[in-house]
JSON list of C-alpha atoms in Angstrom, two decimals:
[
{"chain": "D", "resi": 206, "resn": "MET", "atom": "CA", "xyz": [117.40, 88.32, 125.52]},
{"chain": "D", "resi": 207, "resn": "ASP", "atom": "CA", "xyz": [118.62, 90.55, 122.69]},
{"chain": "D", "resi": 208, "resn": "ARG", "atom": "CA", "xyz": [121.50, 88.99, 120.80]},
{"chain": "D", "resi": 209, "resn": "THR", "atom": "CA", "xyz": [122.01, 91.85, 118.34]},
{"chain": "D", "resi": 210, "resn": "ARG", "atom": "CA", "xyz": [125.69, 92.63, 118.05]},
{"chain": "D", "resi": 211, "resn": "PRO", "atom": "CA", "xyz": [126.88, 96.23, 118.32]},
{"chain": "D", "resi": 212, "resn": "PHE", "atom": "CA", "xyz": [128.11, 96.35, 114.72]},
{"chain": "D", "resi": 213, "resn": "GLU", "atom": "CA", "xyz": [124.69, 95.14, 113.55]},
{"chain": "D", "resi": 214, "resn": "VAL", "atom": "CA", "xyz": [123.06, 98.07, 115.36]},
{"chain": "D", "resi": 215, "resn": "ILE", "atom": "CA", "xyz": [125.40, 100.56, 113.68]},
{"chain": "D", "resi": 216, "resn": "ALA", "atom": "CA", "xyz": [124.99, 98.87, 110.28]},
{"chain": "D", "resi": 217, "resn": "GLY", "atom": "CA", "xyz": [121.21, 98.93, 110.50]},
{"chain": "D", "resi": 218, "resn": "ARG", "atom": "CA", "xyz": [120.92, 102.45, 111.82]},
{"chain": "D", "resi": 219, "resn": "PHE", "atom": "CA", "xyz": [123.25, 104.07, 109.30]},
{"chain": "D", "resi": 220, "resn": "GLY", "atom": "CA", "xyz": [122.81, 101.76, 106.31]},
{"chain": "D", "resi": 221, "resn": "VAL", "atom": "CA", "xyz": [126.43, 100.61, 106.12]},
{"chain": "D", "resi": 222, "resn": "SER", "atom": "CA", "xyz": [127.89, 97.13, 105.75]},
{"chain": "D", "resi": 223, "resn": "HIS", "atom": "CA", "xyz": [128.76, 95.00, 108.75]},
{"chain": "D", "resi": 224, "resn": "GLU", "atom": "CA", "xyz": [132.43, 95.39, 107.87]},
{"chain": "D", "resi": 225, "resn": "SER", "atom": "CA", "xyz": [132.15, 99.18, 107.78]},
{"chain": "D", "resi": 226, "resn": "ALA", "atom": "CA", "xyz": [130.34, 99.18, 111.13]},
{"chain": "D", "resi": 227, "resn": "LYS", "atom": "CA", "xyz": [133.05, 96.98, 112.70]},
{"chain": "D", "resi": 228, "resn": "TYR", "atom": "CA", "xyz": [135.73, 99.28, 111.30]},
{"chain": "D", "resi": 229, "resn": "PHE", "atom": "CA", "xyz": [133.93, 102.35, 112.66]},
{"chain": "D", "resi": 230, "resn": "LEU", "atom": "CA", "xyz": [133.66, 100.88, 116.17]},
{"chain": "D", "resi": 231, "resn": "GLY", "atom": "CA", "xyz": [137.33, 99.88, 116.10]},
{"chain": "D", "resi": 232, "resn": "GLN", "atom": "CA", "xyz": [138.33, 103.37, 115.02]},
{"chain": "D", "resi": 233, "resn": "VAL", "atom": "CA", "xyz": [136.36, 104.93, 117.89]},
{"chain": "D", "resi": 234, "resn": "GLN", "atom": "CA", "xyz": [138.21, 102.61, 120.27]},
{"chain": "D", "resi": 235, "resn": "LYS", "atom": "CA", "xyz": [141.59, 103.49, 118.75]},
{"chain": "D", "resi": 236, "resn": "ARG", "atom": "CA", "xyz": [141.04, 107.19, 119.48]},
{"chain": "D", "resi": 237, "resn": "PHE", "atom": "CA", "xyz": [141.85, 106.37, 123.11]},
{"chain": "D", "resi": 238, "resn": "LYS", "atom": "CA", "xyz": [145.40, 105.57, 124.20]},
{"chain": "D", "resi": 239, "resn": "LYS", "atom": "CA", "xyz": [145.28, 102.49, 126.42]},
{"chain": "D", "resi": 240, "resn": "GLU", "atom": "CA", "xyz": [141.87, 101.93, 127.94]},
{"chain": "D", "resi": 241, "resn": "ARG", "atom": "CA", "xyz": [139.30, 101.53, 125.20]},
{"chain": "D", "resi": 242, "resn": "PRO", "atom": "CA", "xyz": [135.50, 101.59, 125.50]},
{"chain": "D", "resi": 243, "resn": "SER", "atom": "CA", "xyz": [133.56, 98.48, 124.57]},
{"chain": "D", "resi": 244, "resn": "HIS", "atom": "CA", "xyz": [131.53, 98.37, 121.38]},
{"chain": "D", "resi": 245, "resn": "LYS", "atom": "CA", "xyz": [128.39, 98.07, 123.52]},
{"chain": "D", "resi": 246, "resn": "LEU", "atom": "CA", "xyz": [129.23, 101.28, 125.38]},
{"chain": "D", "resi": 247, "resn": "ILE", "atom": "CA", "xyz": [129.86, 103.14, 122.11]},
{"chain": "D", "resi": 248, "resn": "VAL", "atom": "CA", "xyz": [126.53, 101.98, 120.68]},
{"chain": "D", "resi": 249, "resn": "ALA", "atom": "CA", "xyz": [124.68, 102.79, 123.92]},
{"chain": "D", "resi": 250, "resn": "TYR", "atom": "CA", "xyz": [126.18, 106.28, 123.89]},
{"chain": "D", "resi": 251, "resn": "MET", "atom": "CA", "xyz": [125.26, 106.83, 120.25]},
{"chain": "D", "resi": 252, "resn": "SER", "atom": "CA", "xyz": [121.72, 105.55, 120.82]},
{"chain": "D", "resi": 253, "resn": "GLY", "atom": "CA", "xyz": [121.01, 108.57, 122.99]},
{"chain": "D", "resi": 254, "resn": "ARG", "atom": "CA", "xyz": [121.98, 110.96, 120.18]},
{"chain": "D", "resi": 255, "resn": "LYS", "atom": "CA", "xyz": [120.28, 111.87, 116.93]},
{"chain": "D", "resi": 256, "resn": "PHE", "atom": "CA", "xyz": [122.80, 111.56, 114.14]},
{"chain": "D", "resi": 257, "resn": "GLU", "atom": "CA", "xyz": [121.60, 112.09, 110.58]},
{"chain": "D", "resi": 258, "resn": "PHE", "atom": "CA", "xyz": [124.57, 110.16, 109.21]},
{"chain": "D", "resi": 259, "resn": "LEU", "atom": "CA", "xyz": [127.46, 108.11, 110.56]},
{"chain": "D", "resi": 260, "resn": "PRO", "atom": "CA", "xyz": [129.78, 110.57, 112.33]},
{"chain": "D", "resi": 261, "resn": "GLU", "atom": "CA", "xyz": [133.56, 110.49, 112.23]},
{"chain": "D", "resi": 262, "resn": "PRO", "atom": "CA", "xyz": [135.01, 108.06, 114.81]},
{"chain": "D", "resi": 263, "resn": "HIS", "atom": "CA", "xyz": [137.13, 110.81, 116.37]},
{"chain": "D", "resi": 264, "resn": "ASP", "atom": "CA", "xyz": [134.06, 113.01, 116.83]},
{"chain": "D", "resi": 265, "resn": "VAL", "atom": "CA", "xyz": [132.25, 110.24, 118.72]},
{"chain": "D", "resi": 266, "resn": "ALA", "atom": "CA", "xyz": [135.30, 109.65, 120.91]},
{"chain": "D", "resi": 267, "resn": "VAL", "atom": "CA", "xyz": [135.60, 113.38, 121.68]},
{"chain": "D", "resi": 268, "resn": "MET", "atom": "CA", "xyz": [131.90, 113.56, 122.60]},
{"chain": "D", "resi": 269, "resn": "MET", "atom": "CA", "xyz": [132.18, 110.50, 124.84]},
{"chain": "D", "resi": 270, "resn": "HIS", "atom": "CA", "xyz": [135.21, 112.02, 126.56]},
{"chain": "D", "resi": 271, "resn": "ALA", "atom": "CA", "xyz": [133.62, 115.47, 126.94]},
{"chain": "D", "resi": 272, "resn": "ASP", "atom": "CA", "xyz": [130.40, 114.00, 128.37]},
{"chain": "D", "resi": 273, "resn": "GLY", "atom": "CA", "xyz": [132.35, 111.97, 130.92]},
{"chain": "D", "resi": 274, "resn": "VAL", "atom": "CA", "xyz": [131.26, 108.62, 129.48]},
{"chain": "D", "resi": 275, "resn": "TRP", "atom": "CA", "xyz": [134.86, 107.53, 128.85]},
{"chain": "D", "resi": 276, "resn": "VAL", "atom": "CA", "xyz": [137.41, 109.76, 130.57]},
{"chain": "D", "resi": 277, "resn": "HIS", "atom": "CA", "xyz": [140.60, 107.90, 129.72]},
{"chain": "D", "resi": 278, "resn": "PRO", "atom": "CA", "xyz": [143.38, 109.74, 127.81]},
{"chain": "D", "resi": 279, "resn": "MET", "atom": "CA", "xyz": [142.80, 110.27, 124.10]},
{"chain": "D", "resi": 280, "resn": "ARG", "atom": "CA", "xyz": [145.14, 110.22, 121.15]},
{"chain": "D", "resi": 281, "resn": "ALA", "atom": "CA", "xyz": [145.70, 113.36, 119.08]},
{"chain": "D", "resi": 282, "resn": "ALA", "atom": "CA", "xyz": [143.18, 114.13, 116.38]},
{"chain": "D", "resi": 283, "resn": "PRO", "atom": "CA", "xyz": [143.93, 112.47, 113.05]},
{"chain": "D", "resi": 284, "resn": "PRO", "atom": "CA", "xyz": [145.28, 114.77, 110.35]},
{"chain": "D", "resi": 285, "resn": "ALA", "atom": "CA", "xyz": [142.63, 116.45, 108.25]},
{"chain": "D", "resi": 286, "resn": "SER", "atom": "CA", "xyz": [142.17, 114.93, 104.82]},
{"chain": "D", "resi": 287, "resn": "ILE", "atom": "CA", "xyz": [142.98, 117.11, 101.86]},
{"chain": "D", "resi": 288, "resn": "ASP", "atom": "CA", "xyz": [140.68, 117.13, 98.88]},
{"chain": "D", "resi": 289, "resn": "GLU", "atom": "CA", "xyz": [142.35, 116.74, 95.51]},
{"chain": "D", "resi": 290, "resn": "GLU", "atom": "CA", "xyz": [140.88, 120.11, 94.51]},
{"chain": "D", "resi": 291, "resn": "ASP", "atom": "CA", "xyz": [142.80, 121.76, 97.36]},
{"chain": "D", "resi": 292, "resn": "LEU", "atom": "CA", "xyz": [146.11, 120.54, 95.96]},
{"chain": "D", "resi": 293, "resn": "TYR", "atom": "CA", "xyz": [145.81, 122.72, 92.86]},
{"chain": "D", "resi": 294, "resn": "PHE", "atom": "CA", "xyz": [145.49, 126.44, 93.36]}
]
């Protein structure tokens, strides 16, 4: 029986810390309003995809929703981050 935790899979695959992997999974869950996918479901979904780097949590949630893996209502997209260079014209 495999006892690897979902955050360990993400950490190993993308070379991030366990804390960062836990945060990522939590952020994917928070993209949905009430019903949230399990960490195992998120990892299983991502295992079928070839990502070169760790995607944005919102992007994973949108893909899961669009593919019918998790069809519960989503929250609005987070505001786009602004680079410091963009602040000075």
